[in-house]
PDB file of C-alpha atoms in Angstrom:
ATOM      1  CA  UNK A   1      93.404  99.575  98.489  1.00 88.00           C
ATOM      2  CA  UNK A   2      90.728 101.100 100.506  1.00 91.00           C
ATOM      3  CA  UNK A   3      87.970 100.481  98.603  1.00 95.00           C
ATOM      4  CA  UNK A   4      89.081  96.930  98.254  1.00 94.00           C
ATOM      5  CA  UNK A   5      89.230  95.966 102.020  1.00 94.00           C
ATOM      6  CA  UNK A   6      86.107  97.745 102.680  1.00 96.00           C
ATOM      7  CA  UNK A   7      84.693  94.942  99.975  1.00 96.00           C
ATOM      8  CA  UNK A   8      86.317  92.084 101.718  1.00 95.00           C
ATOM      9  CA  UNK A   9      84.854  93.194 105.050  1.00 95.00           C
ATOM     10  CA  UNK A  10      81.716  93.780 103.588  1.00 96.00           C
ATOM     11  CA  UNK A  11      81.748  90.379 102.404  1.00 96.00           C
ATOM     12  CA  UNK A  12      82.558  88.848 105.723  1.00 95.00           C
ATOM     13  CA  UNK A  13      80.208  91.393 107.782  1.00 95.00           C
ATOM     14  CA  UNK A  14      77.239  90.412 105.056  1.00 95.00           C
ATOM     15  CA  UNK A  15      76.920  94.245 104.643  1.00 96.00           C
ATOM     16  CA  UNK A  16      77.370  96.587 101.728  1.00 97.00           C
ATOM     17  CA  UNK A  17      81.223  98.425 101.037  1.00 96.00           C
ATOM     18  CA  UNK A  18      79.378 102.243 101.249  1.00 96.00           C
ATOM     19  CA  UNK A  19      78.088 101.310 104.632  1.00 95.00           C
ATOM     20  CA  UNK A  20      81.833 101.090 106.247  1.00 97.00           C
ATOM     21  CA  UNK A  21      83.109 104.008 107.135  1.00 96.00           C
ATOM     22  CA  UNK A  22      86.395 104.769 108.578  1.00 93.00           C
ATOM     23  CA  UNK A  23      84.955 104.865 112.017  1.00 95.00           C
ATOM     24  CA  UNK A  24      82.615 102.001 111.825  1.00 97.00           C
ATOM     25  CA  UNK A  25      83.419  99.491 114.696  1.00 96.00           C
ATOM     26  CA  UNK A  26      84.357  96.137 113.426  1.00 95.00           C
ATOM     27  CA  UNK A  27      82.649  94.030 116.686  1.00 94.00           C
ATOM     28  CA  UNK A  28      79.967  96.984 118.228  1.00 96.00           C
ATOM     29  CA  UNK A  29      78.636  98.170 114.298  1.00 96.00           C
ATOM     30  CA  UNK A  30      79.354  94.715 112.039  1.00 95.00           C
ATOM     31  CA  UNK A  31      79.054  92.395 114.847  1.00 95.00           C
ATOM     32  CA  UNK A  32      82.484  90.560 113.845  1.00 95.00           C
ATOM     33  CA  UNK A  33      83.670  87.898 115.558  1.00 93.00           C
ATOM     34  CA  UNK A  34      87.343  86.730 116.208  1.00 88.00           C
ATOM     35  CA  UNK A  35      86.665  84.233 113.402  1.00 92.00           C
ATOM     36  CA  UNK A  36      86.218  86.591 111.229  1.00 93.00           C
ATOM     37  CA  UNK A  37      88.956  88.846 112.414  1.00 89.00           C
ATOM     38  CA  UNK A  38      91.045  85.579 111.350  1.00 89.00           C
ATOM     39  CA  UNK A  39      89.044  85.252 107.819  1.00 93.00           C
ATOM     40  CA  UNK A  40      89.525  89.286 107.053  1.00 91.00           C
ATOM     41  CA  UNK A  41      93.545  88.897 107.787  1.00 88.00           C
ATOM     42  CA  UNK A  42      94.229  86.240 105.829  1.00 91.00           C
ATOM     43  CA  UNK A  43      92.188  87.740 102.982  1.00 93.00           C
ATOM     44  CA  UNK A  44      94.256  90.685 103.527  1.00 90.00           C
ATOM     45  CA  UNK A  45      97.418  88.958 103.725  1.00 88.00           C
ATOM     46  CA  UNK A  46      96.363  87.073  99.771  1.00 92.00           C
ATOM     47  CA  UNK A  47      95.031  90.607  98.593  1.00 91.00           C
ATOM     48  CA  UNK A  48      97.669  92.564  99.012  1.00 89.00           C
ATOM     49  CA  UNK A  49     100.536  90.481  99.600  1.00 88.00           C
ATOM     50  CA  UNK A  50     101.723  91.167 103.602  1.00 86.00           C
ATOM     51  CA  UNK A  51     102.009  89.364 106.531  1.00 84.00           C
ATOM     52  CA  UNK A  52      99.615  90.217 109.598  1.00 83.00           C
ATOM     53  CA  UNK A  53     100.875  89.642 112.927  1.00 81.00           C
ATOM     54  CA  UNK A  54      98.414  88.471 115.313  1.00 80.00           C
ATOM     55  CA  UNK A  55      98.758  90.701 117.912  1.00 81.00           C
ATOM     56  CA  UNK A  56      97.792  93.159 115.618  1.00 82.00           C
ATOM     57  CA  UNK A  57      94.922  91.583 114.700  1.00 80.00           C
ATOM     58  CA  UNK A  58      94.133  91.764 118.070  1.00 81.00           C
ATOM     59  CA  UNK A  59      94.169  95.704 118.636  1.00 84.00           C
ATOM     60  CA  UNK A  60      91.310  96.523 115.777  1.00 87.00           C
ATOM     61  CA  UNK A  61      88.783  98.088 116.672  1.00 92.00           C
ATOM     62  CA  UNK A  62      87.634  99.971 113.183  1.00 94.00           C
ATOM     63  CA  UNK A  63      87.993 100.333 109.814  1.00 94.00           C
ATOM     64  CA  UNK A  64      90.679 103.091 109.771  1.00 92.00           C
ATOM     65  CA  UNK A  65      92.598 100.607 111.771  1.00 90.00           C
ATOM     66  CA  UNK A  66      92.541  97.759 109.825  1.00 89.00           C
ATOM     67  CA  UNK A  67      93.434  99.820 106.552  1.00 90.00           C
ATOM     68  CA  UNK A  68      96.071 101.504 108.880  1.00 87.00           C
ATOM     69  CA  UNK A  69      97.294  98.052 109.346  1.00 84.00           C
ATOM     70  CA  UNK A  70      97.258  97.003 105.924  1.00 85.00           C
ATOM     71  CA  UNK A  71      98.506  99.907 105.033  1.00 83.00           C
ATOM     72  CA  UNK A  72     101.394 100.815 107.108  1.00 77.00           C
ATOM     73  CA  UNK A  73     102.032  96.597 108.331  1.00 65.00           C
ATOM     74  CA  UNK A  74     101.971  97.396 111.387  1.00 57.00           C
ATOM     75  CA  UNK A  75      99.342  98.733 114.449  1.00 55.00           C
ATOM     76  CA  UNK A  76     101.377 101.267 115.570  1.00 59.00           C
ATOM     77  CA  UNK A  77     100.211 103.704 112.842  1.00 60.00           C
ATOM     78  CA  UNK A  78      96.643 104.121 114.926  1.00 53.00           C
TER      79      UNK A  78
END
């Protein structure tokens, strides 16, 4: 699963899987905007088969929190 969502936000970031980390900053060290915020959920949501509240969405700030999110389904894992 990991290695999976670090290829769909490499994809969406136009950067390579080994160069997120689980501490790399989606907006300060990708440069993500909320559009792709949007784009990486519903990926997420296909991918692996879960539902992604929006306010969620909303609290990411890093890697380890959107596989915590994915993960556990919720943001209150972080």
């Amino acid at each position: 699963m990991e290695e999976r969502l670090k290829e769909i936000l490499a994809s969406v970031a136009d950067v390579k899987p080994e160069d997120i980390h689980s501490d790399t900053r989606l907006i300060a060290d990708l440069g993500l905007t909320s559009f792709d915020f949007a784009d990486i959920a519903a990926r997420a949501e296909e991918e692996f088969g879960i539902r992604i509240k929006d306010e969620a969405v909303s609290k990411i700030e890093t890697f380890n929190d959107v596989l915590c999110l994915v993960q556990e389904g919720n943001i209150e894992c972080l």
